[in-house]
CSV table of N, CA and C in Angstrom, one decimal:
chain,number,residue,atom,x,y,z
R,1,UNK,N,12.5,-6.3,-52.8
R,1,UNK,CA,11.2,-6.9,-53.0
R,1,UNK,C,10.7,-6.3,-54.3
R,2,UNK,N,10.2,-7.3,-55.1
R,2,UNK,CA,9.4,-6.5,-56.4
R,2,UNK,C,8.2,-6.0,-56.1
R,3,UNK,N,8.1,-5.1,-57.2
R,3,UNK,CA,6.9,-4.0,-56.9
R,3,UNK,C,5.6,-4.9,-57.3
R,4,UNK,N,4.4,-4.5,-56.5
R,4,UNK,CA,3.1,-5.0,-56.7
R,4,UNK,C,2.9,-6.2,-55.6
R,5,UNK,N,3.8,-6.7,-55.2
R,5,UNK,CA,3.8,-7.8,-54.4
R,5,UNK,C,3.9,-7.5,-53.0
R,6,UNK,N,3.2,-7.6,-51.9
R,6,UNK,CA,3.4,-7.3,-50.4
R,6,UNK,C,3.6,-8.6,-49.8
R,7,UNK,N,4.7,-8.6,-49.1
R,7,UNK,CA,5.0,-9.8,-48.3
R,7,UNK,C,4.0,-9.7,-47.2
R,8,UNK,N,3.5,-10.7,-46.8
R,8,UNK,CA,2.4,-10.8,-45.5
R,8,UNK,C,3.3,-10.6,-44.3
R,9,UNK,N,2.9,-9.9,-43.4
R,9,UNK,CA,3.6,-9.9,-42.1
R,9,UNK,C,3.5,-10.9,-41.4
R,10,UNK,N,4.5,-11.3,-40.7
R,10,UNK,CA,4.8,-12.5,-39.7
R,10,UNK,C,4.2,-11.9,-38.3
R,11,UNK,N,3.9,-10.6,-38.2
R,11,UNK,CA,3.3,-10.2,-36.9
R,11,UNK,C,2.0,-10.4,-36.7
R,12,UNK,N,1.1,-10.3,-35.6
R,12,UNK,CA,-0.3,-10.6,-35.3
R,12,UNK,C,-1.0,-9.3,-35.9
R,13,UNK,N,-2.2,-9.6,-36.5
R,13,UNK,CA,-2.7,-8.3,-37.0
R,13,UNK,C,-3.1,-7.4,-35.8
R,14,UNK,N,-3.3,-6.3,-35.7
R,14,UNK,CA,-3.6,-5.5,-34.8
R,14,UNK,C,-5.3,-5.2,-35.1
R,15,UNK,N,-5.8,-5.3,-33.9
R,15,UNK,CA,-7.3,-5.3,-33.8
R,15,UNK,C,-7.8,-3.7,-33.9
R,16,UNK,N,-6.7,-2.7,-33.6
R,16,UNK,CA,-7.2,-1.5,-33.4
R,16,UNK,C,-7.4,-1.1,-31.8
R,17,UNK,N,-7.8,-2.0,-31.2
R,17,UNK,CA,-8.2,-1.7,-29.6
R,17,UNK,C,-6.9,-1.2,-28.9
R,18,UNK,N,-7.2,-0.5,-28.1
R,18,UNK,CA,-5.8,-0.1,-27.3
R,18,UNK,C,-6.4,-0.6,-26.0
R,19,UNK,N,-5.3,-1.0,-25.2
R,19,UNK,CA,-5.9,-1.5,-23.7
R,19,UNK,C,-4.9,-0.6,-22.8
R,20,UNK,N,-5.6,-0.1,-21.6
R,20,UNK,CA,-4.8,0.7,-20.6
R,20,UNK,C,-4.0,-0.3,-19.7
R,21,UNK,N,-2.8,0.2,-19.4
R,21,UNK,CA,-2.1,-0.7,-18.5
R,21,UNK,C,-2.8,-0.5,-17.0
R,22,UNK,N,-2.6,-1.7,-16.3
R,22,UNK,CA,-3.2,-1.6,-15.2
R,22,UNK,C,-2.4,-1.5,-13.9
R,23,UNK,N,-1.3,-0.6,-14.1
R,23,UNK,CA,-0.2,-0.5,-13.1
R,23,UNK,C,-0.2,0.8,-12.0
R,24,UNK,N,0.6,0.8,-11.0
R,24,UNK,CA,0.4,1.8,-10.3
R,24,UNK,C,1.0,3.2,-10.8
R,25,UNK,N,1.8,3.1,-11.6
R,25,UNK,CA,2.1,4.3,-12.4
R,25,UNK,C,1.2,5.0,-13.2
R,26,UNK,N,0.3,4.3,-13.7
R,26,UNK,CA,-0.9,4.7,-14.7
R,26,UNK,C,-2.1,5.1,-14.0
R,27,UNK,N,-2.3,4.8,-12.7
R,27,UNK,CA,-3.5,5.2,-12.1
R,27,UNK,C,-3.4,6.7,-11.7
R,28,UNK,N,-4.7,7.2,-11.9
R,28,UNK,CA,-4.7,8.6,-11.5
R,28,UNK,C,-5.8,8.5,-10.5
R,29,UNK,N,-5.6,8.9,-9.2
R,29,UNK,CA,-6.2,9.0,-8.2
R,29,UNK,C,-6.0,10.2,-7.3
R,30,UNK,N,-6.7,10.5,-6.5
R,30,UNK,CA,-6.5,11.6,-5.4
R,30,UNK,C,-6.1,11.0,-4.2
R,31,UNK,N,-4.9,10.4,-4.2
R,31,UNK,CA,-4.3,9.6,-3.0
R,31,UNK,C,-3.5,10.8,-2.2
R,32,UNK,N,-3.6,10.7,-0.9
R,32,UNK,CA,-2.7,11.6,-0.1
R,32,UNK,C,-1.3,11.0,-0.1
R,33,UNK,N,-0.6,12.1,-0.5
R,33,UNK,CA,1.2,11.8,-0.7
R,33,UNK,C,1.4,11.0,0.6
R,34,UNK,N,2.7,10.4,0.6
R,34,UNK,CA,3.2,9.4,1.7
R,34,UNK,C,4.1,10.6,2.4
R,35,UNK,N,4.5,10.0,3.8
R,35,UNK,CA,5.7,10.8,4.5
R,35,UNK,C,6.7,11.5,3.7
R,36,UNK,N,7.4,10.8,2.8
R,36,UNK,CA,8.5,11.2,2.4
R,36,UNK,C,8.1,12.5,1.4
R,37,UNK,N,7.0,12.3,0.8
R,37,UNK,CA,6.8,13.2,-0.1
R,37,UNK,C,6.4,14.9,0.6
R,38,UNK,N,5.6,14.5,1.8
R,38,UNK,CA,5.2,15.7,2.6
R,38,UNK,C,6.5,16.3,3.2
R,39,UNK,N,7.3,15.4,3.7
R,39,UNK,CA,8.5,15.9,4.1
R,39,UNK,C,9.4,16.7,3.2
R,40,UNK,N,9.8,16.1,2.0
R,40,UNK,CA,10.2,16.8,1.0
R,40,UNK,C,9.8,18.2,0.4
R,41,UNK,N,8.5,18.1,0.4
R,41,UNK,CA,7.7,19.5,0.1
R,41,UNK,C,7.9,20.5,1.1
R,42,UNK,N,7.9,19.9,2.4
R,42,UNK,CA,8.3,21.0,3.7
R,42,UNK,C,9.6,21.4,3.6
R,43,UNK,N,10.6,20.7,3.4
R,43,UNK,CA,12.2,21.1,3.0
R,43,UNK,C,12.0,22.0,1.9
R,44,UNK,N,11.5,21.7,1.0
R,44,UNK,CA,11.6,22.5,-0.1
R,44,UNK,C,11.0,24.2,0.1
R,45,UNK,N,9.7,24.1,0.4
R,45,UNK,CA,9.2,25.2,1.2
R,45,UNK,C,10.1,26.2,2.0
R,46,UNK,N,10.8,25.2,3.2
R,46,UNK,CA,11.7,26.1,3.9
R,46,UNK,C,12.8,26.6,3.2
R,47,UNK,N,13.5,25.9,2.3
R,47,UNK,CA,14.4,26.4,1.5
R,47,UNK,C,14.0,27.7,0.7
R,48,UNK,N,12.7,27.8,0.2
R,48,UNK,CA,12.3,29.1,-0.8
R,48,UNK,C,12.2,29.9,0.2
R,49,UNK,N,11.7,29.7,1.6
R,49,UNK,CA,11.3,30.8,2.4
R,49,UNK,C,12.6,31.3,3.1
R,50,UNK,N,13.7,30.7,3.1
R,50,UNK,CA,14.9,31.0,3.7
R,50,UNK,C,15.7,32.1,2.8
R,51,UNK,N,15.4,32.2,1.5
R,51,UNK,CA,15.8,33.3,0.7
R,51,UNK,C,15.3,34.7,1.0
R,52,UNK,N,16.3,35.7,1.1
R,52,UNK,CA,15.9,36.9,1.4
R,52,UNK,C,15.0,37.7,0.5
R,53,UNK,N,15.4,37.6,-1.0
R,53,UNK,CA,14.7,38.2,-2.0
R,53,UNK,C,13.6,37.5,-2.6
R,54,UNK,N,12.5,37.6,-1.9
R,54,UNK,CA,11.4,36.7,-2.4
R,54,UNK,C,10.2,37.9,-2.1
R,55,UNK,N,9.4,37.6,-3.2
R,55,UNK,CA,8.0,38.7,-3.1
R,55,UNK,C,7.3,38.3,-2.0
R,56,UNK,N,6.6,39.5,-1.5
R,56,UNK,CA,5.6,39.3,-0.4
R,56,UNK,C,4.7,38.4,-0.5
R,57,UNK,N,3.9,38.3,-1.9
R,57,UNK,CA,2.9,37.4,-2.1
R,57,UNK,C,3.3,36.1,-2.2
R,58,UNK,N,4.6,36.0,-2.8
R,58,UNK,CA,4.9,34.5,-2.9
R,58,UNK,C,5.3,34.1,-1.5
R,59,UNK,N,5.9,34.8,-0.6
R,59,UNK,CA,6.0,34.4,0.6
R,59,UNK,C,4.8,34.0,1.6
R,60,UNK,N,3.9,34.7,1.5
R,60,UNK,CA,2.8,34.5,2.2
R,60,UNK,C,2.2,33.0,1.6
R,61,UNK,N,2.1,32.8,0.4
R,61,UNK,CA,1.7,31.8,-0.4
R,61,UNK,C,2.4,30.6,0.3
R,62,UNK,N,3.8,30.5,0.3
R,62,UNK,CA,4.7,29.7,0.4
R,62,UNK,C,4.3,29.2,2.1
R,63,UNK,N,4.4,30.2,3.2
R,63,UNK,CA,3.9,30.2,4.6
R,63,UNK,C,2.7,29.4,4.7
R,64,UNK,N,1.6,29.8,4.0
R,64,UNK,CA,0.2,29.1,3.9
R,64,UNK,C,0.5,27.7,3.5
R,65,UNK,N,1.3,27.4,2.4
R,65,UNK,CA,1.5,26.2,2.4
R,65,UNK,C,2.4,25.3,3.2
R,66,UNK,N,3.4,25.7,3.7
R,66,UNK,CA,4.1,25.3,4.7
R,66,UNK,C,3.2,24.7,6.0
R,67,UNK,N,2.6,25.7,6.5
R,67,UNK,CA,1.3,25.4,7.4
R,67,UNK,C,0.4,24.1,7.0
R,68,UNK,N,-0.2,24.1,5.9
R,68,UNK,CA,-1.0,23.2,5.4
R,68,UNK,C,-0.3,21.8,5.4
R,69,UNK,N,1.1,21.9,4.9
R,69,UNK,CA,1.8,20.6,4.9
R,69,UNK,C,2.1,20.1,6.1
R,70,UNK,N,2.5,20.9,7.2
R,70,UNK,CA,2.7,20.7,8.6
R,70,UNK,C,1.3,19.9,9.2
R,71,UNK,N,0.3,20.4,8.8
R,71,UNK,CA,-1.0,19.8,9.4
R,71,UNK,C,-1.2,18.4,8.8
R,72,UNK,N,-1.0,18.4,7.3
R,72,UNK,CA,-1.1,17.2,6.5
R,72,UNK,C,-0.1,16.2,7.2
R,73,UNK,N,1.2,16.6,7.8
R,73,UNK,CA,2.2,15.5,8.3
R,73,UNK,C,1.7,15.0,9.4
R,74,UNK,N,1.3,15.8,10.2
R,74,UNK,CA,0.5,15.7,11.6
R,74,UNK,C,-0.8,14.7,11.4
R,75,UNK,N,-1.5,15.0,10.5
R,75,UNK,CA,-2.8,14.3,10.4
R,75,UNK,C,-2.4,12.8,9.9
R,76,UNK,N,-1.5,12.9,9.1
R,76,UNK,CA,-1.0,11.6,8.4
R,76,UNK,C,-0.4,10.7,9.7
R,77,UNK,N,0.4,11.2,10.4
R,77,UNK,CA,1.2,10.5,11.5
R,77,UNK,C,-0.1,10.1,12.6
R,78,UNK,N,-1.0,11.0,12.8
R,78,UNK,CA,-2.0,10.5,13.7
R,78,UNK,C,-2.9,9.3,13.3
R,79,UNK,N,-3.2,9.3,11.8
R,79,UNK,CA,-3.9,8.4,11.4
R,79,UNK,C,-3.1,6.8,11.3
R,80,UNK,N,-2.0,7.1,10.8
R,80,UNK,CA,-0.6,6.0,10.8
R,80,UNK,C,-0.6,5.3,12.3
R,81,UNK,N,-0.8,6.1,13.4
R,81,UNK,CA,-0.7,5.7,14.8
R,81,UNK,C,-2.0,4.9,15.0
R,82,UNK,N,-3.1,5.1,14.8
R,82,UNK,CA,-4.5,4.6,15.1
R,82,UNK,C,-4.5,3.1,14.3
R,83,UNK,N,-3.9,3.4,13.0
R,83,UNK,CA,-3.9,1.7,12.2
R,83,UNK,C,-3.0,1.0,13.0
R,84,UNK,N,-1.7,1.6,13.1
R,84,UNK,CA,-0.7,0.5,13.7
R,84,UNK,C,-1.4,0.1,15.1
R,85,UNK,N,-1.9,0.7,15.9
R,85,UNK,CA,-2.7,0.3,17.1
R,85,UNK,C,-3.5,-0.9,16.7
R,86,UNK,N,-4.5,-0.5,15.9
R,86,UNK,CA,-5.6,-1.4,15.4
R,86,UNK,C,-4.8,-2.7,14.9
R,87,UNK,N,-4.0,-2.7,14.1
R,87,UNK,CA,-3.4,-4.0,13.6
R,87,UNK,C,-2.6,-4.7,14.4
R,88,UNK,N,-2.1,-4.0,15.6
R,88,UNK,CA,-1.3,-4.6,16.3
R,88,UNK,C,-2.3,-5.4,17.2
R,89,UNK,N,-3.4,-5.1,17.6
R,89,UNK,CA,-4.5,-5.9,18.3
R,89,UNK,C,-5.0,-7.1,17.7
R,90,UNK,N,-5.0,-6.9,15.9
R,90,UNK,CA,-5.4,-8.2,15.3
R,90,UNK,C,-4.4,-9.1,15.2
R,91,UNK,N,-3.1,-8.8,14.9
R,91,UNK,CA,-2.1,-9.7,15.2
R,91,UNK,C,-1.7,-10.4,16.3
R,92,UNK,N,-2.4,-9.6,17.4
R,92,UNK,CA,-2.0,-10.4,18.6
R,92,UNK,C,-3.0,-11.4,18.9
R,93,UNK,N,-4.4,-11.1,18.6
R,93,UNK,CA,-5.5,-11.9,18.6
R,93,UNK,C,-5.2,-13.2,17.7
R,94,UNK,N,-4.7,-13.0,16.4
R,94,UNK,CA,-4.2,-14.1,15.5
R,94,UNK,C,-3.4,-15.0,16.0
R,95,UNK,N,-2.3,-14.5,16.6
R,95,UNK,CA,-1.2,-15.0,17.4
R,95,UNK,C,-1.8,-16.1,18.4
R,96,UNK,N,-2.6,-15.5,19.3
R,96,UNK,CA,-3.1,-16.3,20.3
R,96,UNK,C,-4.0,-17.5,19.8
R,97,UNK,N,-4.7,-17.2,18.6
R,97,UNK,CA,-5.4,-18.6,18.0
R,97,UNK,C,-4.4,-19.5,17.8
R,98,UNK,N,-3.5,-19.1,17.1
R,98,UNK,CA,-2.6,-20.0,16.5
R,98,UNK,C,-1.9,-20.7,17.4
R,99,UNK,N,-1.6,-20.1,18.6
R,99,UNK,CA,-0.9,-20.7,20.0
R,99,UNK,C,-1.7,-21.7,20.6
R,100,UNK,N,-3.0,-21.5,20.6
R,100,UNK,CA,-3.9,-22.5,21.3
R,100,UNK,C,-4.3,-23.6,20.3
R,101,UNK,N,-4.3,-23.5,19.0
R,101,UNK,CA,-5.0,-24.5,18.2
R,101,UNK,C,-4.1,-25.8,18.4
R,102,UNK,N,-2.8,-25.9,18.5
R,102,UNK,CA,-2.2,-27.1,18.9
R,102,UNK,C,-2.4,-27.9,20.3
R,103,UNK,N,-2.8,-27.1,21.3
R,103,UNK,CA,-3.1,-27.6,22.5
R,103,UNK,C,-4.5,-28.1,22.6
R,104,UNK,N,-5.4,-27.4,21.8
R,104,UNK,CA,-6.6,-27.8,21.5
R,104,UNK,C,-6.8,-29.2,20.9
R,105,UNK,N,-6.1,-29.2,19.6
R,105,UNK,CA,-5.9,-30.3,18.9
R,105,UNK,C,-5.5,-31.6,19.6
R,106,UNK,N,-4.4,-31.4,20.6
R,106,UNK,CA,-3.8,-32.6,21.3
R,106,UNK,C,-4.8,-33.0,22.4
R,107,UNK,N,-5.4,-32.0,23.0
R,107,UNK,CA,-6.7,-32.6,24.0
R,107,UNK,C,-7.7,-33.4,23.2
R,108,UNK,N,-8.1,-33.0,22.3
R,108,UNK,CA,-9.1,-33.3,21.6
R,108,UNK,C,-8.7,-34.8,21.1
R,109,UNK,N,-7.4,-34.9,20.5
R,109,UNK,CA,-6.9,-36.1,20.3
R,109,UNK,C,-6.8,-37.3,21.4
R,110,UNK,N,-6.5,-37.0,22.6
R,110,UNK,CA,-6.4,-37.7,23.7
R,110,UNK,C,-7.9,-38.2,24.1
R,111,UNK,N,-8.9,-37.4,23.9
R,111,UNK,CA,-10.3,-37.4,24.4
R,111,UNK,C,-10.9,-38.3,23.3
R,112,UNK,N,-10.5,-38.2,22.2
R,112,UNK,CA,-11.3,-38.9,21.0
R,112,UNK,C,-11.3,-40.4,20.9
R,113,UNK,N,-12.3,-41.1,20.7
R,113,UNK,CA,-12.3,-42.7,20.8
R,113,UNK,C,-12.5,-43.2,19.3
R,114,UNK,N,-13.0,-42.3,18.4
R,114,UNK,CA,-13.3,-42.9,17.1
R,114,UNK,C,-12.0,-42.8,16.2
R,115,UNK,N,-11.8,-43.7,15.2
R,115,UNK,CA,-10.9,-43.8,14.4
R,115,UNK,C,-10.7,-42.8,13.2
R,116,UNK,N,-11.8,-42.6,12.9
R,116,UNK,CA,-12.0,-41.3,11.8
R,116,UNK,C,-11.5,-39.9,12.2
R,117,UNK,N,-12.0,-39.7,13.6
R,117,UNK,CA,-11.9,-38.5,14.5
R,117,UNK,C,-10.2,-38.4,14.7
R,118,UNK,N,-9.7,-39.5,15.2
R,118,UNK,CA,-8.3,-39.4,15.7
R,118,UNK,C,-7.3,-39.1,14.3
R,119,UNK,N,-7.8,-39.6,13.3
R,119,UNK,CA,-7.1,-39.6,11.6
R,119,UNK,C,-7.1,-38.4,11.4
R,120,UNK,N,-8.3,-37.7,11.6
R,120,UNK,CA,-8.3,-36.3,11.2
R,120,UNK,C,-7.5,-35.2,12.1
R,121,UNK,N,-7.5,-35.7,13.3
R,121,UNK,CA,-6.9,-34.9,14.2
R,121,UNK,C,-5.4,-34.8,14.2
R,122,UNK,N,-5.0,-36.3,13.9
R,122,UNK,CA,-3.6,-36.3,13.5
R,122,UNK,C,-2.9,-35.5,12.5
R,123,UNK,N,-3.8,-35.6,11.3
R,123,UNK,CA,-3.4,-34.9,10.2
R,123,UNK,C,-3.4,-33.5,10.5
R,124,UNK,N,-4.2,-32.9,11.3
R,124,UNK,CA,-4.3,-31.6,11.6
R,124,UNK,C,-2.9,-30.9,12.4
R,125,UNK,N,-2.3,-31.9,13.0
R,125,UNK,CA,-1.1,-31.6,14.0
R,125,UNK,C,-0.1,-31.5,13.0
């Protein structure tokens, strides 16, 4: 390239603005870890406690951590169970609505006398 002349770039000019990515790996929030993370932490703590040569203060801290993790796991399982029950009911009710709709439409179709109404109901079936 000759000196003094600068070849214009074919790339777009940068505005100097940076934008944060909006994906799950970039989000920082205080979400409770899932079952697998809690279970893995419990196993790791158990392995550490199984060592014979462990300082007393570290052992006490790990035992506290293990109890806290077990409590978190129990709480998480309880919440998951209540949510499962709630959504089971919702799914059941939605299924009932869906199964009743064709029967209601057929009944209305048999009872209807107007052409517009019949056409609309036939499209719904």
